[in-house]
Amino acid sequence: MILMRQIVPAAITNGTLCRVPAPILTQPEKEEDRSMIVVMQTGSSQADIDAVLERLKEYNLQGHLTIGAERTVVAVVGATIPPTLREELEYCNGVKETVRITQPYKLVSREVRPHDTIVDVRGIKVGGGSTVVIAGPCSVESEAQIMESARVVREAGASMLRGGAFKPRSSPYTFRGLGELGLQLLAQARDETGLPIVTEVMTPTDVELVARYADVLQIGARNMQNYQLLEEVGRTGMPVLLKRGLSATIEEWLLSAEYVIAQGNPNVILCERGIRTFETATRNTMDLNAVALAKRRTHLPVIVDPSHGTGKWYLVPPLALASIAAGADGLIMEVHPDPDRAKSDGGQSLNPENFAALMPKIAAVAAAVRG
Ligand code: PEP
Ligand code: MN
């Protein structure tokens, strides 16, 4: 690689605390230099960090700061990173080292943040060793139905209530949700039971409305790659439950989480909900590999939806337990007071008795695997 650089003393550089000015590049950047983090020395000053951020700005790159107990790191975010930047940054005061990130995602990566992210939903902690159970019907259908659902799931020990007001349905002729009325009913159920509510938002223009009622904004599988929606929920700063797309690779799923976090919103909960495969005996194929791998590659909490993952209520208990055994931080499950009469997904919804019977088993598996 050919590059021209003038070495000049720190005092007469461009005003930062870096000892070398930006080099003049004569060769395009290498593919492998696309991602990196800058690890600051313990005790580095704010001025040192600012100088690094300034230097990144010169290249139209952003630096996302993660201040940890043991180390402060700057994740470099932007389109392309000049190949010489690593070396340049290592000349800066307070920089311990630069580390290339091998994955295309950065802010979600454990390399950037080694410790688990804990998403706080009205005091309920998702991630970091606890097991959350989110339960409720597929759709909010009526006041009686959602109130009854909220009562039974709370009684059995669920920590949050789910229910769709805006439903993404494969057919336009099926029930597509109550819209804002559904949100109001969810808020009423929260008022009575104290359960935070998780509900789906389908379009960027609905985010403001749904955010007024919800505690967690759910991004459905069909919208996992709706990048404008991801950015819009990112801008709210609210907890986001990001379902994996029907045919999305793990990398694509994590890159979608990156979209949310890149807006300054670290409160992302990943949700594995089964993927499409050649198998037709079940609605989807539960990918528990993804749970264990996402836990390893990222610092985000990962929960599992065995209702959509299997499509059959009688497969939900075994797969719920398997998900916890695989390391999931919790579950989201469909529970309906009268599944036979449900307006959507009745066949995969547990009735209150089966849900109540499953809860102590979840606690037992969680205790066994967490030691
Ligand atoms: C749902 O949670 O009811 C739903 C539609 O889920 P998914 O987006 O995973 O299909
Ligand atoms: Mn559903």
mmCIF file of C-alpha atoms and ligand atoms in Angstrom:
data_model
loop_
_atom_site.group_PDB
_atom_site.id
_atom_site.type_symbol
_atom_site.label_atom_id
_atom_site.label_comp_id
_atom_site.label_asym_id
_atom_site.label_seq_id
_atom_site.Cartn_x
_atom_site.Cartn_y
_atom_site.Cartn_z
ATOM 1 C CA MET A 1 0.000 0.000 0.000
ATOM 2 C CA ILE A 2 1.302 3.444 -0.895
ATOM 3 C CA LEU A 3 0.528 6.300 1.387
ATOM 4 C CA MET A 4 2.136 9.607 1.991
ATOM 5 C CA ARG A 5 2.352 10.882 5.491
ATOM 6 C CA GLN A 6 4.057 13.810 7.064
ATOM 7 C CA ILE A 7 5.198 13.063 10.547
ATOM 8 C CA VAL A 8 4.895 16.196 12.629
ATOM 9 C CA PRO A 9 5.128 16.711 16.382
ATOM 10 C CA ALA A 10 1.907 16.693 18.408
ATOM 11 C CA ALA A 11 2.027 20.405 19.134
ATOM 12 C CA ILE A 12 1.490 21.413 15.540
ATOM 13 C CA THR A 13 -1.033 18.812 14.437
ATOM 14 C CA ASN A 14 -4.627 19.569 13.694
ATOM 15 C CA GLY A 15 -5.670 20.402 17.214
ATOM 16 C CA THR A 16 -6.445 16.891 18.394
ATOM 17 C CA LEU A 17 -4.329 14.925 20.795
ATOM 18 C CA CYS A 18 -3.266 12.583 18.015
ATOM 19 C CA ARG A 19 0.365 12.769 17.039
ATOM 20 C CA VAL A 20 -0.030 12.249 13.323
ATOM 21 C CA PRO A 21 -2.215 14.045 10.827
ATOM 22 C CA ALA A 22 -4.549 12.258 8.467
ATOM 23 C CA PRO A 23 -2.548 10.575 5.716
ATOM 24 C CA ILE A 24 -3.208 11.113 2.055
ATOM 25 C CA LEU A 25 -4.481 7.850 0.693
ATOM 26 C CA THR A 26 -3.577 6.661 -2.720
ATOM 27 C CA GLN A 27 -5.239 3.265 -2.583
ATOM 28 C CA PRO A 28 -8.824 2.218 -1.885
ATOM 29 C CA GLU A 29 -9.657 0.693 1.473
ATOM 30 C CA LYS A 30 -9.406 -3.015 2.060
ATOM 31 C CA GLU A 31 -12.544 -5.033 2.728
ATOM 32 C CA GLU A 32 -11.203 -6.375 6.010
ATOM 33 C CA ASP A 33 -10.841 -2.895 7.462
ATOM 34 C CA ARG A 34 -14.556 -2.245 7.523
ATOM 35 C CA SER A 35 -15.167 -2.721 11.220
ATOM 36 C CA MET A 36 -13.224 -1.928 14.291
ATOM 37 C CA ILE A 37 -13.327 -0.830 17.863
ATOM 38 C CA VAL A 38 -10.933 1.432 19.667
ATOM 39 C CA VAL A 39 -10.142 0.284 23.177
ATOM 40 C CA MET A 40 -9.146 3.171 25.435
ATOM 41 C CA GLN A 41 -6.585 2.790 28.218
ATOM 42 C CA THR A 42 -7.956 2.651 31.747
ATOM 43 C CA GLY A 43 -7.802 6.187 33.033
ATOM 44 C CA SER A 44 -7.874 7.820 29.599
ATOM 45 C CA SER A 45 -9.296 11.321 29.776
ATOM 46 C CA GLN A 46 -12.393 12.807 28.193
ATOM 47 C CA ALA A 47 -10.068 14.889 26.020
ATOM 48 C CA ASP A 48 -8.434 11.686 24.754
ATOM 49 C CA ILE A 49 -11.827 10.236 23.866
ATOM 50 C CA ASP A 50 -12.920 13.476 22.209
ATOM 51 C CA ALA A 51 -9.780 13.486 20.110
ATOM 52 C CA VAL A 52 -10.552 9.998 18.841
ATOM 53 C CA LEU A 53 -14.122 11.002 18.029
ATOM 54 C CA GLU A 54 -12.861 14.096 16.209
ATOM 55 C CA ARG A 55 -10.462 12.054 14.152
ATOM 56 C CA LEU A 56 -13.281 9.699 13.148
ATOM 57 C CA LYS A 57 -15.394 12.689 12.107
ATOM 58 C CA GLU A 58 -12.708 13.738 9.675
ATOM 59 C CA TYR A 59 -13.395 10.514 7.799
ATOM 60 C CA ASN A 60 -17.180 10.871 8.059
ATOM 61 C CA LEU A 61 -17.235 8.057 10.583
ATOM 62 C CA GLN A 62 -19.107 8.049 13.866
ATOM 63 C CA GLY A 63 -17.813 6.761 17.143
ATOM 64 C CA HIS A 64 -20.272 5.066 19.519
ATOM 65 C CA LEU A 65 -19.017 5.097 23.044
ATOM 66 C CA THR A 66 -19.489 2.214 25.462
ATOM 67 C CA ILE A 67 -18.262 3.048 28.927
ATOM 68 C CA GLY A 68 -17.854 -0.194 30.857
ATOM 69 C CA ALA A 69 -16.653 -0.894 34.354
ATOM 70 C CA GLU A 70 -13.375 -2.307 33.032
ATOM 71 C CA ARG A 71 -12.895 -0.516 29.743
ATOM 72 C CA THR A 72 -14.180 2.219 27.509
ATOM 73 C CA VAL A 73 -14.486 1.353 23.862
ATOM 74 C CA VAL A 74 -15.369 3.377 20.810
ATOM 75 C CA ALA A 75 -17.145 1.397 18.095
ATOM 76 C CA VAL A 76 -16.384 2.885 14.714
ATOM 77 C CA VAL A 77 -19.508 3.139 12.625
ATOM 78 C CA GLY A 78 -19.692 4.244 9.038
ATOM 79 C CA ALA A 79 -19.472 3.036 5.496
ATOM 80 C CA THR A 80 -15.783 2.442 4.950
ATOM 81 C CA ILE A 81 -12.801 2.680 7.194
ATOM 82 C CA PRO A 82 -9.521 3.798 5.614
ATOM 83 C CA PRO A 83 -6.897 1.073 6.031
ATOM 84 C CA THR A 84 -4.491 3.388 7.799
ATOM 85 C CA LEU A 85 -6.934 4.539 10.430
ATOM 86 C CA ARG A 86 -6.092 1.800 12.903
ATOM 87 C CA GLU A 87 -2.486 2.789 12.991
ATOM 88 C CA GLU A 88 -3.379 6.462 13.189
ATOM 89 C CA LEU A 89 -5.657 5.946 16.149
ATOM 90 C CA GLU A 90 -3.087 3.905 17.954
ATOM 91 C CA TYR A 91 -0.892 7.013 17.950
ATOM 92 C CA CYS A 92 -3.582 8.919 19.851
ATOM 93 C CA ASN A 93 -3.186 9.588 23.544
ATOM 94 C CA GLY A 94 -5.174 7.266 25.753
ATOM 95 C CA VAL A 95 -5.708 4.598 23.094
ATOM 96 C CA LYS A 96 -4.753 1.109 24.214
ATOM 97 C CA GLU A 97 -5.389 -0.707 20.975
ATOM 98 C CA THR A 98 -7.651 -0.996 17.986
ATOM 99 C CA VAL A 99 -9.344 -4.301 17.321
ATOM 100 C CA ARG A 100 -10.754 -5.402 14.010
ATOM 101 C CA ILE A 101 -14.266 -6.740 14.238
ATOM 102 C CA THR A 102 -14.780 -9.698 12.039
ATOM 103 C CA GLN A 103 -18.586 -9.445 11.960
ATOM 104 C CA PRO A 104 -20.384 -6.744 9.939
ATOM 105 C CA TYR A 105 -22.402 -5.666 12.980
ATOM 106 C CA LYS A 106 -20.682 -3.679 15.669
ATOM 107 C CA LEU A 107 -22.901 -2.109 18.294
ATOM 108 C CA VAL A 108 -24.682 -5.408 18.993
ATOM 109 C CA SER A 109 -21.424 -7.300 19.198
ATOM 110 C CA ARG A 110 -19.995 -8.789 22.379
ATOM 111 C CA GLU A 111 -16.621 -7.627 21.135
ATOM 112 C CA VAL A 112 -17.812 -4.056 21.736
ATOM 113 C CA ARG A 113 -19.671 -4.755 24.962
ATOM 114 C CA PRO A 114 -18.658 -7.940 26.761
ATOM 115 C CA HIS A 115 -21.369 -7.721 29.434
ATOM 116 C CA ASP A 116 -25.035 -8.589 28.967
ATOM 117 C CA THR A 117 -27.360 -5.718 28.155
ATOM 118 C CA ILE A 118 -30.283 -5.618 30.554
ATOM 119 C CA VAL A 119 -33.414 -4.038 29.112
ATOM 120 C CA ASP A 120 -35.563 -2.471 31.798
ATOM 121 C CA VAL A 121 -39.298 -2.560 31.132
ATOM 122 C CA ARG A 122 -41.075 -0.709 33.943
ATOM 123 C CA GLY A 123 -38.719 -2.285 36.439
ATOM 124 C CA ILE A 124 -38.765 -5.769 34.863
ATOM 125 C CA LYS A 125 -35.294 -6.755 33.809
ATOM 126 C CA VAL A 126 -34.875 -8.604 30.530
ATOM 127 C CA GLY A 127 -31.432 -10.217 30.219
ATOM 128 C CA GLY A 128 -28.645 -10.612 32.725
ATOM 129 C CA GLY A 129 -29.747 -13.887 34.284
ATOM 130 C CA SER A 130 -33.491 -13.586 34.881
ATOM 131 C CA THR A 131 -36.213 -15.454 32.945
ATOM 132 C CA VAL A 132 -39.085 -13.321 31.667
ATOM 133 C CA VAL A 133 -42.358 -14.737 30.449
ATOM 134 C CA ILE A 134 -44.501 -12.586 28.186
ATOM 135 C CA ALA A 135 -47.934 -14.093 27.582
ATOM 136 C CA GLY A 136 -51.303 -13.191 26.140
ATOM 137 C CA PRO A 137 -53.430 -13.621 23.063
ATOM 138 C CA CYS A 138 -52.256 -13.266 19.487
ATOM 139 C CA SER A 139 -54.736 -10.399 18.953
ATOM 140 C CA VAL A 140 -56.682 -8.113 21.215
ATOM 141 C CA GLU A 141 -60.265 -9.069 20.332
ATOM 142 C CA SER A 142 -62.510 -7.459 22.937
ATOM 143 C CA GLU A 143 -62.412 -5.902 26.392
ATOM 144 C CA ALA A 144 -63.575 -9.125 28.047
ATOM 145 C CA GLN A 145 -61.024 -11.242 26.175
ATOM 146 C CA ILE A 146 -57.971 -9.097 26.934
ATOM 147 C CA MET A 147 -58.939 -8.460 30.558
ATOM 148 C CA GLU A 148 -59.476 -12.176 31.159
ATOM 149 C CA SER A 149 -56.195 -12.990 29.400
ATOM 150 C CA ALA A 150 -54.300 -10.453 31.509
ATOM 151 C CA ARG A 151 -55.751 -11.841 34.735
ATOM 152 C CA VAL A 152 -54.967 -15.473 33.974
ATOM 153 C CA VAL A 153 -51.434 -14.880 32.776
ATOM 154 C CA ARG A 154 -50.650 -12.673 35.747
ATOM 155 C CA GLU A 155 -52.063 -15.231 38.146
ATOM 156 C CA ALA A 156 -49.840 -17.910 36.625
ATOM 157 C CA GLY A 157 -46.783 -15.667 37.072
ATOM 158 C CA ALA A 158 -46.224 -13.985 33.683
ATOM 159 C CA SER A 159 -44.254 -10.754 33.844
ATOM 160 C CA MET A 160 -45.694 -8.977 30.782
ATOM 161 C CA LEU A 161 -48.828 -9.080 28.648
ATOM 162 C CA ARG A 162 -48.725 -9.495 24.870
ATOM 163 C CA GLY A 163 -51.527 -8.751 22.404
ATOM 164 C CA GLY A 164 -51.637 -7.444 18.848
ATOM 165 C CA ALA A 165 -53.702 -4.388 17.958
ATOM 166 C CA PHE A 166 -52.198 -4.092 14.479
ATOM 167 C CA LYS A 167 -51.917 -7.574 13.006
ATOM 168 C CA PRO A 168 -49.777 -8.586 10.049
ATOM 169 C CA ARG A 169 -51.917 -11.329 8.485
ATOM 170 C CA SER A 170 -50.997 -13.414 5.468
ATOM 171 C CA SER A 171 -54.495 -12.937 4.045
ATOM 172 C CA PRO A 172 -56.165 -9.521 3.798
ATOM 173 C CA TYR A 173 -59.536 -11.202 4.476
ATOM 174 C CA THR A 174 -58.695 -12.314 8.015
ATOM 175 C CA PHE A 175 -58.965 -10.321 11.277
ATOM 176 C CA ARG A 176 -56.351 -7.577 11.212
ATOM 177 C CA GLY A 177 -56.721 -6.172 14.695
ATOM 178 C CA LEU A 178 -58.689 -3.472 16.504
ATOM 179 C CA GLY A 179 -56.143 -0.709 15.889
ATOM 180 C CA GLU A 180 -56.145 2.114 18.454
ATOM 181 C CA LEU A 181 -59.083 0.604 20.335
ATOM 182 C CA GLY A 182 -56.913 -2.487 20.858
ATOM 183 C CA LEU A 183 -54.159 -0.280 22.278
ATOM 184 C CA GLN A 184 -56.614 1.361 24.655
ATOM 185 C CA LEU A 185 -57.806 -2.037 25.863
ATOM 186 C CA LEU A 186 -54.214 -3.114 26.447
ATOM 187 C CA ALA A 187 -53.605 0.031 28.502
ATOM 188 C CA GLN A 188 -56.712 -0.781 30.520
ATOM 189 C CA ALA A 189 -55.404 -4.307 31.154
ATOM 190 C CA ARG A 190 -52.076 -2.834 32.289
ATOM 191 C CA ASP A 191 -53.889 -0.461 34.646
ATOM 192 C CA GLU A 192 -55.720 -3.355 36.260
ATOM 193 C CA THR A 193 -52.966 -5.952 36.436
ATOM 194 C CA GLY A 194 -49.789 -3.869 36.460
ATOM 195 C CA LEU A 195 -48.397 -5.986 33.602
ATOM 196 C CA PRO A 196 -46.341 -4.002 31.058
ATOM 197 C CA ILE A 197 -47.644 -4.449 27.523
ATOM 198 C CA VAL A 198 -45.902 -5.728 24.416
ATOM 199 C CA THR A 199 -47.582 -4.960 21.122
ATOM 200 C CA GLU A 200 -46.631 -4.825 17.468
ATOM 201 C CA VAL A 201 -46.090 -1.725 15.379
ATOM 202 C CA MET A 202 -46.209 -2.295 11.638
ATOM 203 C CA THR A 203 -45.424 1.023 9.974
ATOM 204 C CA PRO A 204 -43.161 3.998 10.697
ATOM 205 C CA THR A 205 -46.204 6.310 10.718
ATOM 206 C CA ASP A 206 -47.845 4.291 13.521
ATOM 207 C CA VAL A 207 -44.818 4.389 15.830
ATOM 208 C CA GLU A 208 -45.841 7.574 17.608
ATOM 209 C CA LEU A 209 -49.362 6.217 18.246
ATOM 210 C CA VAL A 210 -48.271 2.757 19.430
ATOM 211 C CA ALA A 211 -45.486 4.240 21.568
ATOM 212 C CA ARG A 212 -48.103 6.267 23.474
ATOM 213 C CA TYR A 213 -49.653 3.032 24.817
ATOM 214 C CA ALA A 214 -46.996 0.296 24.649
ATOM 215 C CA ASP A 215 -44.150 -0.519 27.011
ATOM 216 C CA VAL A 216 -42.349 -2.668 24.433
ATOM 217 C CA LEU A 217 -42.611 -2.105 20.684
ATOM 218 C CA GLN A 218 -42.718 -5.426 18.846
ATOM 219 C CA ILE A 219 -41.270 -5.604 15.355
ATOM 220 C CA GLY A 220 -42.849 -8.591 13.652
ATOM 221 C CA ALA A 221 -41.038 -11.190 11.604
ATOM 222 C CA ARG A 222 -42.415 -9.762 8.354
ATOM 223 C CA ASN A 223 -41.008 -6.352 9.184
ATOM 224 C CA MET A 224 -37.568 -7.364 10.409
ATOM 225 C CA GLN A 225 -35.990 -5.760 7.362
ATOM 226 C CA ASN A 226 -38.225 -2.687 7.235
ATOM 227 C CA TYR A 227 -35.313 -0.382 7.834
ATOM 228 C CA GLN A 228 -37.336 2.821 8.122
ATOM 229 C CA LEU A 229 -39.462 1.194 10.803
ATOM 230 C CA LEU A 230 -36.335 0.016 12.635
ATOM 231 C CA GLU A 231 -34.907 3.532 12.617
ATOM 232 C CA GLU A 232 -38.189 5.036 13.760
ATOM 233 C CA VAL A 233 -38.466 2.696 16.768
ATOM 234 C CA GLY A 234 -34.785 3.342 17.372
ATOM 235 C CA ARG A 235 -35.521 7.043 17.724
ATOM 236 C CA THR A 236 -38.141 6.437 20.453
ATOM 237 C CA GLY A 237 -35.528 5.041 22.847
ATOM 238 C CA MET A 238 -38.168 2.534 24.018
ATOM 239 C CA PRO A 239 -37.630 -1.202 24.509
ATOM 240 C CA VAL A 240 -37.932 -3.006 21.172
ATOM 241 C CA LEU A 241 -38.715 -6.701 20.719
ATOM 242 C CA LEU A 242 -37.150 -7.647 17.404
ATOM 243 C CA LYS A 243 -38.459 -10.863 15.917
ATOM 244 C CA ARG A 244 -36.309 -12.791 13.506
ATOM 245 C CA GLY A 245 -37.583 -12.722 9.924
ATOM 246 C CA LEU A 246 -39.119 -15.856 8.462
ATOM 247 C CA SER A 247 -36.163 -16.396 6.151
ATOM 248 C CA ALA A 248 -33.570 -14.189 7.781
ATOM 249 C CA THR A 249 -30.105 -15.397 8.569
ATOM 250 C CA ILE A 250 -28.760 -14.771 12.049
ATOM 251 C CA GLU A 251 -26.442 -12.147 10.592
ATOM 252 C CA GLU A 252 -29.334 -10.287 8.947
ATOM 253 C CA TRP A 253 -31.271 -10.408 12.210
ATOM 254 C CA LEU A 254 -28.367 -8.923 14.137
ATOM 255 C CA LEU A 255 -27.843 -6.252 11.489
ATOM 256 C CA SER A 256 -31.484 -5.266 11.943
ATOM 257 C CA ALA A 257 -30.822 -4.873 15.670
ATOM 258 C CA GLU A 258 -27.849 -2.728 14.678
ATOM 259 C CA TYR A 259 -30.229 -0.345 12.868
ATOM 260 C CA VAL A 260 -32.147 0.246 16.108
ATOM 261 C CA ILE A 261 -29.062 0.683 18.269
ATOM 262 C CA ALA A 262 -27.403 2.963 15.711
ATOM 263 C CA GLN A 263 -30.217 5.437 16.457
ATOM 264 C CA GLY A 264 -28.989 5.613 20.040
ATOM 265 C CA ASN A 265 -31.454 3.058 21.423
ATOM 266 C CA PRO A 266 -29.681 0.170 23.153
ATOM 267 C CA ASN A 267 -32.929 -1.412 24.424
ATOM 268 C CA VAL A 268 -33.270 -4.260 21.982
ATOM 269 C CA ILE A 269 -34.592 -7.708 22.885
ATOM 270 C CA LEU A 270 -33.992 -10.321 20.187
ATOM 271 C CA CYS A 271 -36.720 -12.903 19.593
ATOM 272 C CA GLU A 272 -36.267 -16.203 17.776
ATOM 273 C CA ARG A 273 -39.685 -17.277 16.452
ATOM 274 C CA GLY A 274 -38.909 -20.116 14.067
ATOM 275 C CA ILE A 275 -37.801 -19.982 10.459
ATOM 276 C CA ARG A 276 -39.071 -21.384 7.168
ATOM 277 C CA THR A 277 -37.476 -24.613 6.085
ATOM 278 C CA PHE A 278 -38.449 -27.534 3.827
ATOM 279 C CA GLU A 279 -40.411 -28.975 6.779
ATOM 280 C CA THR A 280 -44.181 -28.611 6.566
ATOM 281 C CA ALA A 281 -45.268 -30.699 9.564
ATOM 282 C CA THR A 282 -44.896 -27.677 11.817
ATOM 283 C CA ARG A 283 -45.650 -24.024 11.031
ATOM 284 C CA ASN A 284 -41.971 -23.107 11.306
ATOM 285 C CA THR A 285 -38.755 -24.744 12.426
ATOM 286 C CA MET A 286 -37.497 -23.565 15.800
ATOM 287 C CA ASP A 287 -33.864 -22.593 15.464
ATOM 288 C CA LEU A 288 -32.387 -23.031 18.900
ATOM 289 C CA ASN A 289 -28.904 -22.801 17.411
ATOM 290 C CA ALA A 290 -29.744 -19.153 16.833
ATOM 291 C CA VAL A 291 -30.482 -18.617 20.518
ATOM 292 C CA ALA A 292 -27.175 -20.009 21.716
ATOM 293 C CA LEU A 293 -25.246 -18.303 18.918
ATOM 294 C CA ALA A 294 -26.915 -14.907 19.363
ATOM 295 C CA LYS A 295 -26.163 -15.087 23.095
ATOM 296 C CA ARG A 296 -22.529 -15.705 22.272
ATOM 297 C CA ARG A 297 -22.139 -13.133 19.492
ATOM 298 C CA THR A 298 -24.141 -10.310 21.035
ATOM 299 C CA HIS A 299 -24.747 -8.754 24.425
ATOM 300 C CA LEU A 300 -28.479 -8.419 23.823
ATOM 301 C CA PRO A 301 -31.148 -10.437 25.634
ATOM 302 C CA VAL A 302 -32.618 -13.226 23.507
ATOM 303 C CA ILE A 303 -36.092 -14.615 24.044
ATOM 304 C CA VAL A 304 -38.033 -17.287 22.162
ATOM 305 C CA ASP A 305 -41.559 -17.513 20.763
ATOM 306 C CA PRO A 306 -42.444 -21.220 20.653
ATOM 307 C CA SER A 307 -46.056 -20.429 19.643
ATOM 308 C CA HIS A 308 -45.145 -19.110 16.186
ATOM 309 C CA GLY A 309 -42.097 -21.377 16.158
ATOM 310 C CA THR A 310 -44.177 -24.543 16.210
ATOM 311 C CA GLY A 311 -47.739 -23.474 15.304
ATOM 312 C CA LYS A 312 -49.184 -26.171 17.603
ATOM 313 C CA TRP A 313 -50.228 -25.572 21.188
ATOM 314 C CA TYR A 314 -49.118 -29.041 22.300
ATOM 315 C CA LEU A 315 -45.586 -28.410 21.016
ATOM 316 C CA VAL A 316 -45.289 -25.121 22.901
ATOM 317 C CA PRO A 317 -44.438 -26.593 26.364
ATOM 318 C CA PRO A 318 -41.564 -28.849 25.225
ATOM 319 C CA LEU A 319 -40.057 -26.155 23.003
ATOM 320 C CA ALA A 320 -40.493 -23.501 25.686
ATOM 321 C CA LEU A 321 -38.462 -25.646 28.070
ATOM 322 C CA ALA A 322 -35.872 -26.433 25.396
ATOM 323 C CA SER A 323 -35.477 -22.716 24.685
ATOM 324 C CA ILE A 324 -34.685 -21.961 28.304
ATOM 325 C CA ALA A 325 -32.287 -24.905 28.371
ATOM 326 C CA ALA A 326 -30.572 -23.436 25.282
ATOM 327 C CA GLY A 327 -29.926 -20.216 27.191
ATOM 328 C CA ALA A 328 -32.877 -17.986 26.294
ATOM 329 C CA ASP A 329 -33.558 -15.071 28.617
ATOM 330 C CA GLY A 330 -37.284 -15.642 28.406
ATOM 331 C CA LEU A 331 -40.298 -16.566 26.342
ATOM 332 C CA ILE A 332 -43.198 -14.938 24.584
ATOM 333 C CA MET A 333 -46.191 -17.239 24.272
ATOM 334 C CA GLU A 334 -49.740 -17.018 23.035
ATOM 335 C CA VAL A 335 -52.328 -17.724 25.710
ATOM 336 C CA HIS A 336 -56.057 -17.339 25.073
ATOM 337 C CA PRO A 337 -58.945 -17.813 27.526
ATOM 338 C CA ASP A 338 -60.789 -19.813 24.852
ATOM 339 C CA PRO A 339 -58.366 -20.847 22.080
ATOM 340 C CA ASP A 340 -61.092 -22.579 20.027
ATOM 341 C CA ARG A 341 -62.781 -19.232 19.514
ATOM 342 C CA ALA A 342 -59.663 -17.115 18.961
ATOM 343 C CA LYS A 343 -59.768 -14.725 16.004
ATOM 344 C CA SER A 344 -56.135 -15.509 15.197
ATOM 345 C CA ASP A 345 -53.649 -18.273 16.026
ATOM 346 C CA GLY A 346 -55.992 -20.272 18.287
ATOM 347 C CA GLY A 347 -54.326 -23.539 17.274
ATOM 348 C CA GLN A 348 -51.008 -22.448 18.739
ATOM 349 C CA SER A 349 -52.412 -20.727 21.836
ATOM 350 C CA LEU A 350 -52.226 -22.366 25.241
ATOM 351 C CA ASN A 351 -55.356 -22.336 27.363
ATOM 352 C CA PRO A 352 -55.021 -20.909 30.897
ATOM 353 C CA GLU A 353 -54.680 -24.357 32.524
ATOM 354 C CA ASN A 354 -51.880 -25.517 30.249
ATOM 355 C CA PHE A 355 -50.093 -22.206 30.655
ATOM 356 C CA ALA A 356 -50.339 -22.372 34.451
ATOM 357 C CA ALA A 357 -49.010 -25.953 34.385
ATOM 358 C CA LEU A 358 -46.032 -24.918 32.255
ATOM 359 C CA MET A 359 -44.854 -22.004 34.417
ATOM 360 C CA PRO A 360 -43.289 -24.017 37.290
ATOM 361 C CA LYS A 361 -41.506 -26.234 34.751
ATOM 362 C CA ILE A 362 -39.965 -23.152 33.138
ATOM 363 C CA ALA A 363 -38.756 -22.037 36.556
ATOM 364 C CA ALA A 364 -37.299 -25.509 37.215
ATOM 365 C CA VAL A 365 -35.381 -25.639 33.920
ATOM 366 C CA ALA A 366 -34.143 -22.069 34.423
ATOM 367 C CA ALA A 367 -32.880 -22.990 37.904
ATOM 368 C CA ALA A 368 -31.187 -26.113 36.502
ATOM 369 C CA VAL A 369 -29.356 -24.386 33.668
ATOM 370 C CA ARG A 370 -28.433 -21.217 35.492
ATOM 371 C CA GLY A 371 -27.002 -23.222 38.390
HETATM 372 C C1 PEP B 1 -47.360 -12.312 16.605
HETATM 373 O O1 PEP B 1 -46.581 -12.190 17.550
HETATM 374 O O2 PEP B 1 -48.593 -12.466 16.759
HETATM 375 C C2 PEP B 1 -46.791 -12.353 15.231
HETATM 376 C C3 PEP B 1 -47.496 -11.975 14.187
HETATM 377 O O3 PEP B 1 -45.539 -12.831 15.230
HETATM 378 P P1 PEP B 1 -44.480 -12.977 14.017
HETATM 379 O O4 PEP B 1 -44.204 -11.592 13.545
HETATM 380 O O5 PEP B 1 -43.336 -13.658 14.666
HETATM 381 O O6 PEP B 1 -45.134 -13.836 12.957
HETATM 382 MN MN MN B 2 -49.881 -14.740 16.476
#
